[in-house]
Tab-separated table of C-alpha atoms and ligand atoms in Angstrom:
chain	number	residue	atom	x	y	z
A	729	UNK	CA	48.669	-29.291	26.634
A	730	UNK	CA	46.271	-26.765	25.182
A	731	UNK	CA	42.873	-27.076	22.623
A	732	UNK	CA	44.053	-26.552	18.736
A	733	UNK	CA	41.587	-26.580	16.216
A	734	UNK	CA	42.559	-29.138	13.594
A	735	UNK	CA	39.427	-29.300	11.839
A	736	UNK	CA	35.714	-27.300	11.091
A	737	UNK	CA	32.523	-27.955	9.347
A	738	UNK	CA	29.116	-26.232	9.311
A	739	UNK	CA	25.557	-26.827	7.984
A	740	UNK	CA	23.183	-24.602	7.213
A	741	UNK	CA	19.552	-25.228	6.032
A	742	UNK	CA	18.287	-25.328	2.018
A	743	UNK	CA	16.151	-22.441	2.769
A	744	UNK	CA	16.827	-18.844	1.995
A	745	UNK	CA	14.340	-16.408	3.624
A	746	UNK	CA	15.037	-12.719	2.768
A	747	UNK	CA	13.921	-9.604	4.402
A	748	UNK	CA	11.218	-9.173	1.933
A	749	UNK	CA	10.019	-12.608	2.585
A	750	UNK	CA	9.099	-11.877	5.983
A	751	UNK	CA	7.594	-8.556	5.296
A	752	UNK	CA	4.939	-10.433	3.856
A	753	UNK	CA	3.386	-11.536	7.347
A	754	UNK	CA	5.012	-9.065	9.721
A	755	UNK	CA	5.116	-5.478	10.002
A	756	UNK	CA	8.449	-4.985	8.747
A	757	UNK	CA	10.610	-4.159	5.764
A	758	UNK	CA	14.185	-4.793	4.081
A	759	UNK	CA	15.299	-0.971	4.913
A	760	UNK	CA	14.438	-1.295	8.801
A	761	UNK	CA	16.324	-4.788	8.723
A	762	UNK	CA	19.212	-3.876	6.923
A	763	UNK	CA	19.990	-0.790	8.345
A	764	UNK	CA	19.482	-1.585	11.993
A	765	UNK	CA	21.422	-5.087	11.887
A	766	UNK	CA	22.808	-5.667	8.400
A	767	UNK	CA	20.763	-8.895	7.949
A	768	UNK	CA	19.327	-9.529	4.342
A	769	UNK	CA	18.451	-12.891	4.536
A	770	UNK	CA	18.514	-15.741	6.714
A	771	UNK	CA	18.377	-19.889	6.582
A	772	UNK	CA	15.507	-21.439	8.011
A	773	UNK	CA	14.835	-24.975	8.718
A	774	UNK	CA	11.815	-26.202	6.418
A	775	UNK	CA	11.105	-29.728	6.598
A	776	UNK	CA	11.125	-32.551	9.033
A	777	UNK	CA	14.607	-34.274	8.180
A	778	UNK	CA	16.055	-30.443	9.095
A	779	UNK	CA	16.467	-30.623	12.978
A	780	UNK	CA	19.081	-29.476	15.931
A	781	UNK	CA	20.500	-33.273	15.441
A	782	UNK	CA	20.446	-33.512	11.703
A	783	UNK	CA	22.206	-30.322	11.254
A	784	UNK	CA	24.926	-30.767	14.119
A	785	UNK	CA	25.776	-34.060	12.885
A	786	UNK	CA	26.049	-32.812	8.958
A	787	UNK	CA	28.600	-30.405	10.334
A	788	UNK	CA	30.453	-32.882	12.940
A	789	UNK	CA	31.188	-35.121	9.844
A	790	UNK	CA	32.648	-32.202	7.744
A	791	UNK	CA	34.684	-31.173	10.666
A	792	UNK	CA	35.670	-34.730	11.334
A	793	UNK	CA	36.416	-35.146	7.603
A	794	UNK	CA	38.631	-31.967	7.744
A	795	UNK	CA	40.567	-32.841	10.575
A	796	UNK	CA	41.503	-36.553	9.468
A	797	UNK	CA	40.171	-37.987	12.731
A	798	UNK	CA	37.494	-40.954	13.195
A	799	UNK	CA	34.299	-40.564	15.425
A	800	UNK	CA	35.732	-43.404	17.855
A	801	UNK	CA	39.223	-41.289	18.285
A	802	UNK	CA	36.805	-38.746	20.036
A	803	UNK	CA	37.128	-38.390	23.757
A	804	UNK	CA	34.631	-35.800	24.459
A	805	UNK	CA	31.595	-34.487	22.145
A	806	UNK	CA	30.397	-31.275	23.524
A	807	UNK	CA	27.069	-29.345	21.810
A	808	UNK	CA	26.143	-25.885	22.815
A	809	UNK	CA	22.382	-25.195	22.044
A	810	UNK	CA	19.462	-23.732	23.323
A	811	UNK	CA	17.012	-25.467	21.119
A	812	UNK	CA	17.950	-29.174	21.320
A	813	UNK	CA	15.159	-31.469	19.767
A	814	UNK	CA	14.464	-33.209	22.648
A	815	UNK	CA	14.817	-32.430	26.609
A	816	UNK	CA	16.637	-35.885	26.916
A	817	UNK	CA	18.778	-37.615	25.706
A	818	UNK	CA	21.070	-34.533	24.890
A	819	UNK	CA	21.644	-33.331	21.447
A	820	UNK	CA	25.612	-34.478	22.018
A	821	UNK	CA	24.383	-37.784	22.834
A	822	UNK	CA	22.298	-38.077	19.938
A	823	UNK	CA	25.135	-37.003	17.715
A	824	UNK	CA	27.150	-39.334	19.033
A	825	UNK	CA	24.538	-42.317	17.815
A	826	UNK	CA	24.812	-40.842	14.753
A	827	UNK	CA	28.273	-41.060	14.367
A	828	UNK	CA	28.375	-44.777	15.499
A	829	UNK	CA	30.805	-44.234	18.176
A	830	UNK	CA	30.557	-44.738	22.080
A	831	UNK	CA	34.206	-43.722	23.109
A	832	UNK	CA	33.526	-40.005	23.925
A	833	UNK	CA	31.955	-38.581	26.849
A	834	UNK	CA	28.962	-36.532	25.398
A	835	UNK	CA	26.891	-33.780	26.797
A	836	UNK	CA	25.297	-30.232	26.159
A	837	UNK	CA	26.155	-27.100	27.671
A	838	UNK	CA	23.749	-23.904	27.479
A	839	UNK	CA	25.610	-20.673	27.501
A	840	UNK	CA	23.010	-19.391	24.566
A	841	UNK	CA	24.990	-17.032	21.894
A	842	UNK	CA	28.325	-17.432	23.955
A	843	UNK	CA	27.948	-21.298	23.941
A	844	UNK	CA	30.471	-22.112	21.561
A	845	UNK	CA	33.386	-20.391	23.491
A	846	UNK	CA	32.043	-21.904	26.698
A	847	UNK	CA	32.593	-25.296	24.811
A	848	UNK	CA	36.228	-24.634	23.402
A	849	UNK	CA	37.317	-23.317	27.077
A	850	UNK	CA	35.614	-26.390	28.622
A	851	UNK	CA	37.171	-28.902	26.030
A	852	UNK	CA	40.793	-26.656	26.693
A	853	UNK	CA	40.130	-27.097	30.519
A	854	UNK	CA	40.112	-30.773	30.259
A	855	UNK	CA	43.558	-30.918	27.960
A	856	UNK	CA	45.001	-28.893	30.410
A	857	UNK	CA	44.163	-31.286	33.144
A	858	UNK	CA	45.311	-34.303	31.057
A	859	UNK	CA	41.739	-35.874	31.340
A	860	UNK	CA	40.759	-35.820	27.682
A	861	UNK	CA	42.975	-35.386	24.369
A	862	UNK	CA	40.543	-35.100	21.717
A	863	UNK	CA	36.849	-33.109	21.241
A	864	UNK	CA	34.384	-32.589	19.046
A	865	UNK	CA	32.571	-28.734	19.962
A	866	UNK	CA	29.254	-28.203	18.227
A	867	UNK	CA	27.189	-25.139	18.222
A	868	UNK	CA	23.812	-25.581	16.477
A	869	UNK	CA	20.546	-24.037	16.830
A	870	UNK	CA	17.003	-24.004	15.166
A	871	UNK	CA	15.630	-20.699	16.519
A	872	UNK	CA	12.998	-20.682	13.986
A	873	UNK	CA	10.949	-23.395	16.600
A	874	UNK	CA	11.404	-21.060	19.460
A	875	UNK	CA	10.993	-17.454	18.301
A	876	UNK	CA	7.521	-15.795	18.526
A	877	UNK	CA	6.842	-15.166	14.387
A	878	UNK	CA	4.271	-12.557	15.226
A	879	UNK	CA	6.946	-10.413	17.237
A	880	UNK	CA	8.969	-8.196	14.466
A	881	UNK	CA	11.237	-6.967	17.195
A	882	UNK	CA	12.626	-10.767	17.480
A	883	UNK	CA	11.744	-12.696	14.541
A	884	UNK	CA	13.525	-11.014	11.814
A	885	UNK	CA	16.981	-11.635	13.882
A	886	UNK	CA	17.487	-14.842	13.942
A	887	UNK	CA	18.679	-18.105	11.597
A	888	UNK	CA	19.449	-21.870	12.157
A	889	UNK	CA	22.393	-23.788	11.347
A	890	UNK	CA	25.324	-25.522	12.898
A	891	UNK	CA	29.356	-24.989	13.105
A	892	UNK	CA	31.380	-27.631	14.381
A	893	UNK	CA	35.381	-27.932	15.261
A	894	UNK	CA	37.217	-30.831	16.340
A	895	UNK	CA	39.710	-29.847	18.563
A	896	UNK	CA	42.817	-31.991	20.027
A	897	UNK	CA	45.559	-31.553	22.662
A	898	UNK	CA	48.577	-29.762	21.357
A	899	UNK	CA	51.509	-27.592	22.771
A	900	UNK	CA	50.100	-24.961	20.572
A	901	UNK	CA	46.530	-23.801	20.023
A	902	UNK	CA	44.966	-21.929	22.669
A	903	UNK	CA	46.660	-19.334	24.180
A	904	UNK	CA	44.125	-17.993	26.514
A	905	UNK	CA	40.587	-18.378	27.115
A	906	UNK	CA	37.871	-16.418	29.307
A	907	UNK	CA	34.210	-16.524	30.067
A	908	UNK	CA	31.637	-15.054	32.494
A	909	UNK	CA	28.307	-14.568	33.153
A	910	UNK	CA	25.600	-12.348	35.278
A	911	UNK	CA	22.571	-14.279	36.108
A	912	UNK	CA	21.150	-10.787	37.277
A	913	UNK	CA	20.965	-9.556	33.564
A	914	UNK	CA	18.845	-12.721	32.605
A	915	UNK	CA	15.470	-11.098	32.030
A	916	UNK	CA	16.730	-8.762	29.315
A	917	UNK	CA	16.974	-11.967	26.923
A	918	UNK	CA	15.292	-15.383	27.872
A	919	UNK	CA	12.829	-17.844	26.480
A	920	UNK	CA	10.891	-19.642	29.187
A	921	UNK	CA	10.512	-23.504	29.090
A	922	UNK	CA	7.273	-25.406	29.676
A	923	UNK	CA	5.094	-24.862	32.307
A	924	UNK	CA	5.103	-27.698	35.308
A	925	UNK	CA	2.491	-30.556	34.480
A	926	UNK	CA	2.455	-31.368	38.171
A	927	UNK	CA	-1.113	-32.284	39.646
A	928	UNK	CA	-0.204	-30.590	42.750
A	929	UNK	CA	-0.232	-26.950	42.028
A	930	UNK	CA	-1.153	-24.689	39.235
A	931	UNK	CA	0.894	-22.906	36.854
A	932	UNK	CA	1.022	-21.063	33.868
A	933	UNK	CA	0.561	-23.330	31.221
A	934	UNK	CA	1.569	-20.483	28.084
A	935	UNK	CA	4.492	-21.937	25.996
A	936	UNK	CA	7.563	-20.020	25.990
A	937	UNK	CA	8.789	-17.777	22.927
A	938	UNK	CA	12.383	-15.721	22.701
A	939	UNK	CA	11.781	-12.558	24.595
A	940	UNK	CA	14.213	-9.874	23.941
A	941	UNK	CA	14.972	-5.988	25.520
A	942	UNK	CA	17.385	-5.283	21.948
A	943	UNK	CA	18.694	-1.992	23.268
A	944	UNK	CA	19.774	-3.367	26.614
A	945	UNK	CA	21.245	-6.581	24.862
A	946	UNK	CA	23.041	-4.245	22.110
A	947	UNK	CA	24.433	-1.599	25.237
A	948	UNK	CA	25.727	-4.864	26.832
A	949	UNK	CA	27.487	-6.219	23.683
A	950	UNK	CA	28.979	-3.158	22.928
A	951	UNK	CA	30.487	-2.572	26.395
A	952	UNK	CA	31.165	-5.918	27.311
A	953	UNK	CA	33.009	-7.384	24.418
A	954	UNK	CA	35.690	-4.900	23.832
A	955	UNK	CA	36.261	-5.231	27.690
A	956	UNK	CA	36.766	-9.064	27.418
A	957	UNK	CA	38.815	-8.692	24.089
A	958	UNK	CA	40.926	-6.202	25.994
A	959	UNK	CA	41.384	-8.596	28.812
A	960	UNK	CA	42.414	-11.242	27.177
A	961	UNK	CA	44.680	-9.676	25.211
A	962	UNK	CA	46.348	-7.900	27.848
A	963	UNK	CA	46.589	-11.216	30.033
A	964	UNK	CA	48.346	-13.071	26.998
A	965	UNK	CA	50.610	-9.946	26.482
A	966	UNK	CA	49.351	-9.924	22.617
A	967	UNK	CA	49.144	-6.520	21.084
A	968	UNK	CA	45.940	-6.244	19.259
A	969	UNK	CA	47.297	-5.219	16.054
A	970	UNK	CA	48.785	-8.840	16.016
A	971	UNK	CA	45.533	-11.040	15.825
A	972	UNK	CA	44.940	-11.776	12.225
A	973	UNK	CA	41.252	-12.242	12.682
A	974	UNK	CA	38.540	-11.125	15.071
A	975	UNK	CA	35.753	-13.620	14.748
A	976	UNK	CA	33.040	-12.314	17.029
A	977	UNK	CA	29.394	-13.468	17.652
A	978	UNK	CA	27.427	-12.591	14.636
A	979	UNK	CA	24.505	-10.378	16.369
A	980	UNK	CA	24.150	-7.532	14.323
A	981	UNK	CA	26.856	-5.603	11.771
A	982	UNK	CA	26.575	-2.498	13.854
A	983	UNK	CA	27.588	-4.087	17.164
A	984	UNK	CA	30.699	-5.470	15.567
A	985	UNK	CA	31.565	-1.985	13.655
A	986	UNK	CA	31.082	-0.515	16.997
A	987	UNK	CA	33.238	-3.013	18.943
A	988	UNK	CA	36.278	-2.393	15.907
A	989	UNK	CA	35.894	1.535	16.404
A	990	UNK	CA	35.991	0.935	20.377
A	991	UNK	CA	39.409	-0.879	19.818
A	992	UNK	CA	40.550	1.178	17.096
A	993	UNK	CA	40.944	-1.865	14.831
A	994	UNK	CA	40.402	-2.002	11.012
A	995	UNK	CA	36.984	-3.353	9.981
A	996	UNK	CA	38.702	-5.660	7.577
A	997	UNK	CA	40.019	-7.870	10.893
A	998	UNK	CA	36.435	-8.639	11.649
A	999	UNK	CA	34.971	-11.057	8.863
A	1000	UNK	CA	31.075	-11.122	8.740
A	1001	UNK	CA	28.204	-13.247	7.534
A	1002	UNK	CA	25.381	-11.762	9.561
A	1003	UNK	CA	24.122	-10.303	5.989
A	1004	UNK	CA	23.390	-13.841	4.779
A	1005	UNK	CA	22.993	-16.148	7.858
A	1006	UNK	CA	21.300	-13.821	10.533
A	1007	UNK	CA	22.187	-14.737	14.115
A	1008	UNK	CA	22.582	-17.905	14.870
A	1009	UNK	CA	23.469	-17.681	18.390
A	1010	UNK	CA	25.736	-20.737	19.502
A	1011	UNK	CA	26.334	-22.050	16.150
A	1012	UNK	CA	27.176	-18.243	14.685
A	1013	UNK	CA	31.105	-18.576	15.623
A	1014	UNK	CA	31.720	-21.590	14.354
A	1015	UNK	CA	29.840	-21.317	11.062
A	1016	UNK	CA	31.932	-18.123	10.852
A	1017	UNK	CA	35.195	-19.975	11.399
A	1018	UNK	CA	33.895	-22.804	8.983
A	1019	UNK	CA	33.498	-20.134	6.363
A	1020	UNK	CA	36.569	-18.312	6.980
A	1021	UNK	CA	38.723	-21.456	6.812
A	1022	UNK	CA	37.494	-22.794	3.877
A	1023	UNK	CA	37.876	-19.326	2.128
A	1024	UNK	CA	41.412	-20.003	2.255
A	1025	UNK	CA	41.812	-16.976	4.950
A	1026	UNK	CA	43.660	-18.387	7.376
A	1027	UNK	CA	47.271	-19.229	7.573
A	1028	UNK	CA	48.789	-21.740	9.940
A	1029	UNK	CA	50.405	-19.429	12.650
A	1030	UNK	CA	47.779	-17.036	12.452
A	1031	UNK	CA	46.518	-15.344	15.759
A	1032	UNK	CA	42.822	-15.553	16.173
A	1033	UNK	CA	40.475	-14.127	18.852
A	1034	UNK	CA	36.765	-15.126	19.181
A	1035	UNK	CA	34.677	-13.526	21.296
A	1036	UNK	CA	30.409	-13.626	21.731
A	1037	UNK	CA	27.863	-12.591	24.296
A	1038	UNK	CA	24.365	-13.759	24.856
A	1039	UNK	CA	21.534	-14.475	27.035
A	1040	UNK	CA	22.328	-15.741	30.373
A	1041	UNK	CA	23.716	-12.643	30.777
A	1042	UNK	CA	27.145	-14.536	29.289
A	1043	UNK	CA	30.234	-13.634	27.958
A	1044	UNK	CA	33.404	-15.170	26.331
A	1045	UNK	CA	36.286	-14.823	24.336
A	1046	UNK	CA	39.083	-17.040	23.293
A	1047	UNK	CA	42.503	-16.438	21.666
A	1048	UNK	CA	44.563	-19.199	19.519
A	1049	UNK	CA	47.065	-19.769	17.038
A	1050	UNK	CA	45.664	-21.330	13.959
B	584	UT7	O1	22.905	-12.843	20.456
B	584	UT7	C1	22.755	-11.720	21.120
B	584	UT7	C2	20.902	-11.412	20.772
B	584	UT7	N1	20.528	-9.991	20.717
B	584	UT7	C3	21.348	-8.933	19.739
B	584	UT7	O2	22.359	-8.863	19.829
B	584	UT7	C4	20.198	-7.794	19.877
B	584	UT7	C5	21.081	-6.693	20.055
B	584	UT7	N2	19.720	-5.483	19.547
B	584	UT7	C6	19.990	-5.191	18.602
B	584	UT7	O3	20.480	-5.416	17.602
B	584	UT7	C7	18.645	-3.915	18.332
B	584	UT7	O4	18.585	-3.495	19.592
B	584	UT7	C8	17.692	-4.169	17.294
B	584	UT7	C9	18.119	-4.452	15.719
B	584	UT7	C10	16.927	-5.202	18.083
B	584	UT7	C11	16.651	-3.291	17.204
B	584	UT7	O5	17.395	-1.828	16.655
B	584	UT7	P1	17.122	-0.515	17.928
B	584	UT7	O6	17.857	0.647	16.975
B	584	UT7	O7	17.653	-0.342	19.054
B	584	UT7	O8	15.508	-0.203	17.137
B	584	UT7	P2	14.675	-0.359	18.864
B	584	UT7	O9	14.119	-1.567	19.389
B	584	UT7	O10	14.889	1.116	19.685
B	584	UT7	O11	13.210	-0.020	17.894
B	584	UT7	C12	12.978	1.107	17.239
B	584	UT7	C13	11.831	1.180	16.110
B	584	UT7	C14	10.112	0.739	17.438
B	584	UT7	O12	9.241	1.817	16.801
B	584	UT7	P3	8.986	2.954	17.618
B	584	UT7	O13	8.687	2.657	18.997
B	584	UT7	O14	10.229	3.820	17.372
B	584	UT7	O15	7.774	3.708	16.794
B	584	UT7	C15	10.036	-0.417	17.041
B	584	UT7	O16	8.460	-0.750	17.301
B	584	UT7	O17	11.542	0.002	15.150
B	584	UT7	C16	10.884	-0.704	15.309
B	584	UT7	N3	10.834	-1.804	15.206
B	584	UT7	C17	10.508	-2.301	13.836
B	584	UT7	N4	10.370	-2.041	12.727
B	584	UT7	C18	10.278	-2.386	11.553
B	584	UT7	C19	11.113	-3.326	15.948
B	584	UT7	N5	11.213	-4.082	15.216
B	584	UT7	C20	10.730	-3.725	14.015
B	584	UT7	C21	10.961	-4.349	12.530
B	584	UT7	N6	10.484	-3.814	11.628
B	584	UT7	N7	11.308	-6.007	12.728
């Protein structure tokens, strides 16, 4: 039995922040951001009631409704995030509490922007092993609370939001998945945690903000993602042209165009929402999936390929039948 997606949902904060709005407090411009990234605006949390958990719960409820399952039908709740509200309990346990069910095992995983793919592949492995039969997968980020709002090279890129998918064990669905990591590249995209508060040694107490060497991440993405896609297609014996849509991590439209070019595929096969969402890290693929699904673009039996890359370094891909 493999993981089949039977429902999707998403949640975005109400506040729309345009490139022009950012240029009122950092030295940047709509022209620079648009031409380098394809981003025009992003959604950012703007009240105490909009949190990582609140967005995850809204996306989860929409996905459950779409799937026809009830919270108590879930065996597993997996949340991928690098911006949880609490160190503990996990976001997954807090979502579980809000959904009012205690039947599911719930935990978070951190694979940054590849996180939703790691969650999907993990659920699929549980299903193949016969351990669980249903799962709620959520990618959610409130990156606005970890970016440095004085650093124009990073703060203009990210957005907040949540995407969710309900999956169940089925004879069809996932065809192949892969995931990988290279910890030696961790320094090019990182965010330090809190300093040690131990009375037994002195440690730097400066709070951590997201730090990135954008060029190196760009180079990593345009090399690794096509490799990942090609090896997945080869392993599955599927022709690249037979895939209806490639739903890629939405970091930068130039990265996506370069990947499409390397794969010699038309850009129409690569739906994008980075223009209005920015880079929402672990949430980007499930938000895009939900938008594509709700726009009526998917037909039963379509082949979909997801792929992403991110901090860690991490990368992943999944090929499945809708
Ligand atoms: O989910 C994964 C997370 N990250 C990514 O996917 C990011 C991947 N990388 C990228 O998307 C691109 O590297 C960026 C969009 C981040 C940067 O584009 P770039 O073409 O690689 O620009 P750069 O970093 O080489 O900077 C070029 C210039 C620099 O000025 P000088 O040194 O040439 O005078 C920067 O200081 O652009 C300047 N710059 C800006 N100017 C206006 C950097 N950020 C900004 C800004 N506004 N926001």
